[in-house]
One Martini backbone bead per residue (centre of mass of N, CA, C, O) as a GRO file, in nm:
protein
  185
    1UNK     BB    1  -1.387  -1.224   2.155
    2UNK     BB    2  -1.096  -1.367   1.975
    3UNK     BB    3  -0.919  -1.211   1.737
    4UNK     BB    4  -0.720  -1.234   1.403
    5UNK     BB    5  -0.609  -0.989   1.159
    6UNK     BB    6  -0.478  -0.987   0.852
    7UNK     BB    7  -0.317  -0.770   0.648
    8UNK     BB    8  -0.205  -0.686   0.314
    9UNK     BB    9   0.021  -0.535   0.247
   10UNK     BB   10   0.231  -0.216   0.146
   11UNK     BB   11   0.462  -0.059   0.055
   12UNK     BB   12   0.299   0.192  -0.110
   13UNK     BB   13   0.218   0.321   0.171
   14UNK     BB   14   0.479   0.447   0.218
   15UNK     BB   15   0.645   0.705   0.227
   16UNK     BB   16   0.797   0.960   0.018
   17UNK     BB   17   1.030   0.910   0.231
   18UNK     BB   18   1.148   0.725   0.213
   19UNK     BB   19   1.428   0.532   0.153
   20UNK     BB   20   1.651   0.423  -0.014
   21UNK     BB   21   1.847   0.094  -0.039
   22UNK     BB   22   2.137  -0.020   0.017
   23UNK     BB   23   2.434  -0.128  -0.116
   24UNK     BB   24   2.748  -0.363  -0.069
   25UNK     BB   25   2.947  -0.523  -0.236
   26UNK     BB   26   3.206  -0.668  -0.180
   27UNK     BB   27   3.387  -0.535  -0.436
   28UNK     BB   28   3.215  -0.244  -0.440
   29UNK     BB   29   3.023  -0.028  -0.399
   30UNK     BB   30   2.723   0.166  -0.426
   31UNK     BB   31   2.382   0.116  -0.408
   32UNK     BB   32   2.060   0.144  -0.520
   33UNK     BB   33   1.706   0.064  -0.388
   34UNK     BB   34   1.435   0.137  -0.473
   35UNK     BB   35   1.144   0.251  -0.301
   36UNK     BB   36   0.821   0.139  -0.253
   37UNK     BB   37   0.615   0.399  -0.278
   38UNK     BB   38   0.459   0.721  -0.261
   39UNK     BB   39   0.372   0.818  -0.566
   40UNK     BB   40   0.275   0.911  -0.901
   41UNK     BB   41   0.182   0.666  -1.011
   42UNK     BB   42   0.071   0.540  -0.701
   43UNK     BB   43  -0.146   0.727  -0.526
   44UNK     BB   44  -0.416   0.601  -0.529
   45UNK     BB   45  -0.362   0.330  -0.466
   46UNK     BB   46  -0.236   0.418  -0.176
   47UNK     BB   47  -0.471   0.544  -0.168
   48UNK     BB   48  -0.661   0.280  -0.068
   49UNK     BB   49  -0.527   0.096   0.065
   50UNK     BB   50  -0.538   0.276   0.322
   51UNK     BB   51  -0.858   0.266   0.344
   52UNK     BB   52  -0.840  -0.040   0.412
   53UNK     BB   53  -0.716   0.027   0.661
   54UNK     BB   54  -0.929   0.238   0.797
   55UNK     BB   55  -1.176   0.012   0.787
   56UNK     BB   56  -1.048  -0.185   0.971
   57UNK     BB   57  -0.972  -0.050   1.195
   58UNK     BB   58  -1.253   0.028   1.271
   59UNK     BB   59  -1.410  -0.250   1.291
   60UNK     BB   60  -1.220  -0.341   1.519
   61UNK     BB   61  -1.276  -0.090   1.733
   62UNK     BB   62  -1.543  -0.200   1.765
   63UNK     BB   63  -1.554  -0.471   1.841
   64UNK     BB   64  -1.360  -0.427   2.084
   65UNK     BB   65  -1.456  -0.140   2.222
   66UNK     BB   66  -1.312   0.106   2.170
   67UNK     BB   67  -1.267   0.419   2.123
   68UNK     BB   68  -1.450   0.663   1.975
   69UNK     BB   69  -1.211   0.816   1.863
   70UNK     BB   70  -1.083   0.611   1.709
   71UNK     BB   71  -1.312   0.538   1.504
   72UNK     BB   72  -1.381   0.823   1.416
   73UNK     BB   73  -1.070   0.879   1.289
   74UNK     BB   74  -1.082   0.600   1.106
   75UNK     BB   75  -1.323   0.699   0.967
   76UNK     BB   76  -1.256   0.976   0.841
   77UNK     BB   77  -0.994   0.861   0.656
   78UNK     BB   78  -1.161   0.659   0.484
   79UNK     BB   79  -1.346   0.918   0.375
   80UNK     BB   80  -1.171   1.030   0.249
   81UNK     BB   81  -0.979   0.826   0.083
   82UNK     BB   82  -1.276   0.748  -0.060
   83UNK     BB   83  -1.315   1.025  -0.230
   84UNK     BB   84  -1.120   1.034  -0.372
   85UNK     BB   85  -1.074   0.760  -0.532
   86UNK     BB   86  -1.362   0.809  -0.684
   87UNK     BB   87  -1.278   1.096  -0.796
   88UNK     BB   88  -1.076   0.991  -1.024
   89UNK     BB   89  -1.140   0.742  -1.117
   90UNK     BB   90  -0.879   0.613  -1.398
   91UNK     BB   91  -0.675   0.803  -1.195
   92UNK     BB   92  -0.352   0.738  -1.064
   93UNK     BB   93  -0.245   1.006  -1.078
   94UNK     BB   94  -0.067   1.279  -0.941
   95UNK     BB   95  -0.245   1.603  -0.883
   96UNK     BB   96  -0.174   1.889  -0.733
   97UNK     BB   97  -0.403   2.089  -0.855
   98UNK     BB   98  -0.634   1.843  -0.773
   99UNK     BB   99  -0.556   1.714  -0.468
  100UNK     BB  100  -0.741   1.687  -0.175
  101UNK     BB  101  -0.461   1.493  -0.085
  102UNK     BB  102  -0.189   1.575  -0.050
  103UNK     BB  103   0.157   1.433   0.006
  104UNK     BB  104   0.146   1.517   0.310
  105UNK     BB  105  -0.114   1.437   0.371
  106UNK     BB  106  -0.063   1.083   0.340
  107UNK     BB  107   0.190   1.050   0.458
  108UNK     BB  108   0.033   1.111   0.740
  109UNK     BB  109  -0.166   0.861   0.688
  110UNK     BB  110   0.060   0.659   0.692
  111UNK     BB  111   0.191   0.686   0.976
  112UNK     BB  112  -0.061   0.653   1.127
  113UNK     BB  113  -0.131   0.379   1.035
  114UNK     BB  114   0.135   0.254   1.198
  115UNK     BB  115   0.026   0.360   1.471
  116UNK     BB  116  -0.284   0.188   1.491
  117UNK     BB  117  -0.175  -0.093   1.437
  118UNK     BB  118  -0.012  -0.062   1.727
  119UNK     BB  119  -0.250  -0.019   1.915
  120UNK     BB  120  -0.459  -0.252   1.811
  121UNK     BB  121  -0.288  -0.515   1.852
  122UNK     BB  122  -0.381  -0.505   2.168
  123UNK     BB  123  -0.564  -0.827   2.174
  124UNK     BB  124  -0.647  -0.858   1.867
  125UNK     BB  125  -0.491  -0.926   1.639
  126UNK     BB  126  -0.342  -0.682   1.455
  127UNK     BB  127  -0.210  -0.715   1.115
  128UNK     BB  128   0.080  -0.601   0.902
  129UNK     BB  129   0.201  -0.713   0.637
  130UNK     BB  130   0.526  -0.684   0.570
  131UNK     BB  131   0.787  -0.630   0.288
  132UNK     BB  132   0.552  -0.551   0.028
  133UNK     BB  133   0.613  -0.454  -0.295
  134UNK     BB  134   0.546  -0.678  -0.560
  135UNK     BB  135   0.332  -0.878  -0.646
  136UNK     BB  136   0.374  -1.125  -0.950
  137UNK     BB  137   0.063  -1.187  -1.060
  138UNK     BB  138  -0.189  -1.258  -1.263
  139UNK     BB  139  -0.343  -0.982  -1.209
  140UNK     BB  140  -0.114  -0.841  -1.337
  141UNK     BB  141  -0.075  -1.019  -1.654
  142UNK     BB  142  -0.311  -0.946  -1.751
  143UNK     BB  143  -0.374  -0.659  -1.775
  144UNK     BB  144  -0.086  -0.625  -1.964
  145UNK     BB  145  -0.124  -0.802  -2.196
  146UNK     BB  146  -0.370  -0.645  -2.293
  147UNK     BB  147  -0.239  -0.366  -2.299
  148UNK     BB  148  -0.013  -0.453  -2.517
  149UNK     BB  149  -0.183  -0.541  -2.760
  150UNK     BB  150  -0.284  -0.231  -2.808
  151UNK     BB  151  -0.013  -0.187  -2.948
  152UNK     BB  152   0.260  -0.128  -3.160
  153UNK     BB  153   0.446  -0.284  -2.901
  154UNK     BB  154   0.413  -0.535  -2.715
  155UNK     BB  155   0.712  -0.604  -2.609
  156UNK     BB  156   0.808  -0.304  -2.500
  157UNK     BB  157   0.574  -0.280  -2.301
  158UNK     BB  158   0.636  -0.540  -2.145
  159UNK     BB  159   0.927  -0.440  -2.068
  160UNK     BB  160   0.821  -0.193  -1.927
  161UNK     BB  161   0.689  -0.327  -1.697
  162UNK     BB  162   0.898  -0.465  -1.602
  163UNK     BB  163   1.125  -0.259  -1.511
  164UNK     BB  164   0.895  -0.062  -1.373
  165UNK     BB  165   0.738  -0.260  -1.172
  166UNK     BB  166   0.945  -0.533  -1.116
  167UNK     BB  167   1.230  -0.396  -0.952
  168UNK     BB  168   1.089  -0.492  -0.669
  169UNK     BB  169   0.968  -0.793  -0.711
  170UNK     BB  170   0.816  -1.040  -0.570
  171UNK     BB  171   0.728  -1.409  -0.518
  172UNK     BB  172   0.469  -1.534  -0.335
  173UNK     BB  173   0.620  -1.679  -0.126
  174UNK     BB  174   0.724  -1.429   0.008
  175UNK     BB  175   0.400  -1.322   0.024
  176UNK     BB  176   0.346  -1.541   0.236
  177UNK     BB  177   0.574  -1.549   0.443
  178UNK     BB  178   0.469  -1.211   0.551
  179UNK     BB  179   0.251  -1.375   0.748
  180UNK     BB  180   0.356  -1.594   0.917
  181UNK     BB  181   0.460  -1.432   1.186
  182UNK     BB  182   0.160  -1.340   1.270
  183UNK     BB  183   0.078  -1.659   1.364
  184UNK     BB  184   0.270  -1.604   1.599
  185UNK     BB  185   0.261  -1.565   1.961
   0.00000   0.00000   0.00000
């Protein structure tokens, strides 16, 4: 039976090694765009996140009938970055002196998991929204407003977040769009 999958993507999955974004106004002078990557502060969060492309890999493989090298590969990169993961506890940050993961085996994680999604999407219809960077949801904005009251300065920390996290962030409707060419073939 033909089925077919989408996952939500992130940037926050990109290589550490990502290039940062420049632009030229027509005015002159060039700007950096900072690209939202693997970085010290989400770096859980990105092997979490691959983890979940490692487990749709896998189920896809086996639902699919490919090989089972291509299964197993998945599954244990899934269970590696599922120990990592449940390891940290409720530590996101990268920690290279404790971290199972060092930030080049992510790397190579990540550009694995898009070399995979393009070898599974062959007939199956497998693919990863690309192209967001930070989805700035309710989700996102409970849980910070609620960080905020707990300070200090609930405004600072606010602004804090905003500058912070939200420098990258795209709108709902831009991260619904990053779907729709998806289910066009």
């Amino acid at each position: 039976k033909a089925f077919r999958v989408v996952l939500t993507g992130t940037d926050a999955t990109l290589p550490s090694t990502h290039p940062d974004g420049k632009i030229t106004p027509d005015g002159g002078g060039e700007y950096v765009v900072p690209s939202y990557k693997i970085g010290a502060g989400n770096y859980v969060y990105a092997a979490s996140k691959l983890c979940q492309y490692y487990l749709v890999f896998h189920t896809v493989a086996k639902l699919s009938g490919r090989a089972d090298d291509l299964a197993d590969e998945t599954w244990q990169y899934a269970q590696k970055l599922r120990s990592y993961v449940f390891g940290r506890g409720g530590d996101g940050a990268y920690r290279p002196e404790t971290a199972s993961i060092q930030r080049e085996e992510l790397d190579d994680m990540s550009r694995r998991a898009i070399e995979l999604s393009d070898r599974l999407s062959g007939g199956v219809s497998l693919r990863i929204a690309t192209g967001i960077s930070i989805c700035y949801t309710p989700l996102h904005a409970v849980p910070w407003t609620h960080a905020a009251m707990k300070r200090d300065s609930p405004r600072g920390d606010i602004i804090e977040q905003i500058v912070k996290r939200l420098k990258n962030a795209i709108s709902i409707d831009r991260a619904a769009d990053c779907h729709f060419p998806l289910f066009i073939e």
